[in-house]
Short mmCIF file of C-alpha atoms in Angstrom, two decimals:
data_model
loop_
_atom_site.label_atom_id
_atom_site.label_comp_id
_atom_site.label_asym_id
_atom_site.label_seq_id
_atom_site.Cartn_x
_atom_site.Cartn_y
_atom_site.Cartn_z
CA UNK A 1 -100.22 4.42 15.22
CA UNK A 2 -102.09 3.23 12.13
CA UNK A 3 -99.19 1.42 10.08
CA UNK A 4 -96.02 0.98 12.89
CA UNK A 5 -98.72 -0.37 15.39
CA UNK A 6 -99.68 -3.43 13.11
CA UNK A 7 -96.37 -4.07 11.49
CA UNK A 8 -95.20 -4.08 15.57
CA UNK A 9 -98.34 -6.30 16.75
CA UNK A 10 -97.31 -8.83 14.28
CA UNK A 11 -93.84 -9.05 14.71
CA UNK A 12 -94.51 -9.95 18.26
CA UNK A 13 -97.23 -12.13 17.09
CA UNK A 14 -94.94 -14.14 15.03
CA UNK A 15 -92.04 -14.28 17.61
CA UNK A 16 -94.02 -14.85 20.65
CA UNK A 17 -95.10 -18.54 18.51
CA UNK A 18 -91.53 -19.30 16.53
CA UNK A 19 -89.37 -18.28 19.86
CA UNK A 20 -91.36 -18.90 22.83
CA UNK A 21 -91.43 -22.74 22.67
CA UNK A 22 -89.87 -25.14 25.03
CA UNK A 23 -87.64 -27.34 22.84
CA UNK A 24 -88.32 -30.74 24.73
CA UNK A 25 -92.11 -30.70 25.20
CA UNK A 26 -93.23 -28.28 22.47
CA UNK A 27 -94.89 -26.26 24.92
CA UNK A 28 -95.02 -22.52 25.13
CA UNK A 29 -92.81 -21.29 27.79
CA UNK A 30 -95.06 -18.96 28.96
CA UNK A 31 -98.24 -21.03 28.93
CA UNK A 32 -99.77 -21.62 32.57
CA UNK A 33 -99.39 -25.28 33.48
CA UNK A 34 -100.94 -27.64 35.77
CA UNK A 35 -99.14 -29.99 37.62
CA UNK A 36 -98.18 -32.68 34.71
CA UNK A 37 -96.78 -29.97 32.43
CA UNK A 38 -99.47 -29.54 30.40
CA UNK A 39 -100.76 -26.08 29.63
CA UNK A 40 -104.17 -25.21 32.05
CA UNK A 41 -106.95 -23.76 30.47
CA UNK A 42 -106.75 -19.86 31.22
CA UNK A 43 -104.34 -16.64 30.58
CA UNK A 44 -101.00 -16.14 31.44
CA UNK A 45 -99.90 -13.27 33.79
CA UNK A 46 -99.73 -10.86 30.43
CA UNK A 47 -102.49 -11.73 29.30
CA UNK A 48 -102.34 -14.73 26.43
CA UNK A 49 -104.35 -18.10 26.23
CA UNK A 50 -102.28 -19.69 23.99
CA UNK A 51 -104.35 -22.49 23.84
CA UNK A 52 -107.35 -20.48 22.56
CA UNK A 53 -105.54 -18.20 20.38
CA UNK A 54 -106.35 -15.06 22.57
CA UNK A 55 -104.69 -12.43 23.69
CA UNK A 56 -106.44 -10.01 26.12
CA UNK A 57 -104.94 -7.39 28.34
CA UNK A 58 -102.81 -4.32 28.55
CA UNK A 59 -100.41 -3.61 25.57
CA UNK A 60 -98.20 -3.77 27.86
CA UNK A 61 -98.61 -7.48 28.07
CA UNK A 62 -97.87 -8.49 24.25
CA UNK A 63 -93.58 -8.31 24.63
CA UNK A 64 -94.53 -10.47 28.35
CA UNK A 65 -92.52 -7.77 30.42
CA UNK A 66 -95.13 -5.95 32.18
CA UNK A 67 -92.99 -2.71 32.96
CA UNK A 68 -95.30 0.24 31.41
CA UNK A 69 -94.09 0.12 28.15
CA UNK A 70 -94.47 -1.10 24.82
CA UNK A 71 -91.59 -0.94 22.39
CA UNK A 72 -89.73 1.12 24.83
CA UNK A 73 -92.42 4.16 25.00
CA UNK A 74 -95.23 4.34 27.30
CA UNK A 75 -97.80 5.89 24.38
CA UNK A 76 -99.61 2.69 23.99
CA UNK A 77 -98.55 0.38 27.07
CA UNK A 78 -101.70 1.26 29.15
CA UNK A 79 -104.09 0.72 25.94
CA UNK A 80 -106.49 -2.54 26.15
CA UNK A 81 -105.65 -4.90 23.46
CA UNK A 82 -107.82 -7.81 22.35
CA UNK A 83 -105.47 -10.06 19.63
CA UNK A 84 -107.15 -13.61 18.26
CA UNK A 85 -105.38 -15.84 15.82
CA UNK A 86 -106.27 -19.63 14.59
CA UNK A 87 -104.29 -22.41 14.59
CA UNK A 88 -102.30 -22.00 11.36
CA UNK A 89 -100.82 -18.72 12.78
CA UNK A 90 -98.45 -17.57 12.23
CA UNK A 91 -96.68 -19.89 8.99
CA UNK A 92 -99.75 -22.08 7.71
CA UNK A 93 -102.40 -21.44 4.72
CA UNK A 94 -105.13 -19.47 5.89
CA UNK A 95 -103.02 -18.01 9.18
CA UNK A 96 -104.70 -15.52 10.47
CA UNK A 97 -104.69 -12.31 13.10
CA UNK A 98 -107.30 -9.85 14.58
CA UNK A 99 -106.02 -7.04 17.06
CA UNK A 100 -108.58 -4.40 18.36
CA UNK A 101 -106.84 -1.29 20.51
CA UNK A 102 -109.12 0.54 22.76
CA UNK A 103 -106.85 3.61 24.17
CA UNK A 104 -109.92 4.82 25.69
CA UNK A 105 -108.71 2.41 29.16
CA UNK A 106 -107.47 4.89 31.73
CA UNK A 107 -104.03 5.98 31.08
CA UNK A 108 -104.54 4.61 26.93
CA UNK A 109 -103.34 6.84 23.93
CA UNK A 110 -107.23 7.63 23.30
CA UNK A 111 -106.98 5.63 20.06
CA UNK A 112 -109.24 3.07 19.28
CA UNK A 113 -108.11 0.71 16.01
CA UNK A 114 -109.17 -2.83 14.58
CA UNK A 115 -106.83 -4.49 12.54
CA UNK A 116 -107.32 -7.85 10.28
CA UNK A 117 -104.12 -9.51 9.06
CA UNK A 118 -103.84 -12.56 6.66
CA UNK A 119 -101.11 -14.48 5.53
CA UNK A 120 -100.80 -15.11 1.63
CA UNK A 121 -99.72 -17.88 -0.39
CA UNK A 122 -97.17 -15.50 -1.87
CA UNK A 123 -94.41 -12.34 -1.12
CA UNK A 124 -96.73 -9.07 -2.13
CA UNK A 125 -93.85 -6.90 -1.97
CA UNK A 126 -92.15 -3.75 0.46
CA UNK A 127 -94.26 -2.96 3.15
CA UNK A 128 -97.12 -0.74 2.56
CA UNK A 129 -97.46 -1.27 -0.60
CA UNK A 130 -101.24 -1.72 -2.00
CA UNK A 131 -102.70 -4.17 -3.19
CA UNK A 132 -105.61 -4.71 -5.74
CA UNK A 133 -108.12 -5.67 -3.30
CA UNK A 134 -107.44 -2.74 -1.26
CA UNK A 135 -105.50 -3.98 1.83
CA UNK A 136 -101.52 -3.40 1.74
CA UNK A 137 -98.86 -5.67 1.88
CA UNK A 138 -97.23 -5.79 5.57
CA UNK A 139 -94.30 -7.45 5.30
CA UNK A 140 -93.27 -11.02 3.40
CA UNK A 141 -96.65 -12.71 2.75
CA UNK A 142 -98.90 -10.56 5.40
CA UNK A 143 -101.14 -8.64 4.40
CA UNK A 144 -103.56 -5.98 6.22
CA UNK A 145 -106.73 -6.85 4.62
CA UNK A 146 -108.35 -4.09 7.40
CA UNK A 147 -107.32 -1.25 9.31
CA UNK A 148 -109.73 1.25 10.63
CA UNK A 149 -110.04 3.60 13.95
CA UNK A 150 -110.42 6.75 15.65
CA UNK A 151 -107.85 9.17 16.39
CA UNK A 152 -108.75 12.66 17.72
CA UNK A 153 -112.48 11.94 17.07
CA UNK A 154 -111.59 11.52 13.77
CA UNK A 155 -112.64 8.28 11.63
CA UNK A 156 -109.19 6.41 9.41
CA UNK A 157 -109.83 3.46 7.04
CA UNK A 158 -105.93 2.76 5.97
CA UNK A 159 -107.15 -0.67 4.74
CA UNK A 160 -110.65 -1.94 3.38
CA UNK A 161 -109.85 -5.03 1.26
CA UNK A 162 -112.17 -6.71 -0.84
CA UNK A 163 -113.30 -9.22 0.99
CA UNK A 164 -112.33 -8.64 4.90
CA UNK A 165 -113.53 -11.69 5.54
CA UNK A 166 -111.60 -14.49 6.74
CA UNK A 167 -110.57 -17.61 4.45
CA UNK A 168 -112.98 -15.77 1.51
#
């Protein structure tokens, strides 16, 4: 899961904000809205508050078809996935992205993961490759500046950058 999971959370993070908007109002098509057309505070049917930059619900949730998969296979669907992002996500300086996987929800892969994404201020190559702060270039400007779970009861840091730290 360790590298495809990521690479897959992001690409639906980036097109669930470039393709997802309603042309005339700007609004996210799948945002909850009250009765003027403005987007209520709260979380859609699959499980994203746009508004708050939260995602939190079943994998199954993130491509908003609920049908028991993810990606076509049901290996992750059932996992719990908690996915923040600021504003500037997914295009701006500074853009941002958290995901934490807990597979350990009843049906779940049994893998647990935590994932930090930035964006950079320039390409850092193919995907995967390292960088010299020890995270690894995604894909385009993205890079996984942490990456660390459990699989088997066994303990995988795939990214440790120096600094994890948001905006440092």
């Amino acid at each position: 899961m360790r590298l495809l999971s990521a690479t897959c959370v992001l690409a639906t993070a980036v097109l669930a904000f470039t393709a997802c908007s309603d042309p005339s109002t700007g609004l996210p098509t799948n945002a909850l809205k009250s009765g003027i057309g403005t987007p209520a505070a709260g979380f859609d049917q699959y499980g994203y508050n746009e508004a708050a930059g939260i995602f939190n619900g079943p994998a199954d949730g993130i491509d908003r078809v609920m049908d028991g998969l993810l990606w076509g296979s049901p290996l992750y669907a059932s996992d719990h996935l908690v996915m923040k992002w600021n504003k500037a996500w997914p295009n701006g300086d500074g853009a941002w992205l958290t995901n934490e996987w807990n597979g350990r929800a009843p049906g779940g892969s049994g893998e647990v993961w935590h994932y930090k994404i930035v964006r950079l201020a320039a390409p850092c190559g193919a995907y995967g490759t390292p960088l010299p702060d020890g995270g690894y270039c995604l894909w385009g400007q993205y890079e996984m500046i942490m990456s660390h779970g459990s699989v088997g009861n066994q303990h995988f840091w795939d990214a440790h950058a120096r600094p994890t730290g948001f905006g440092s």
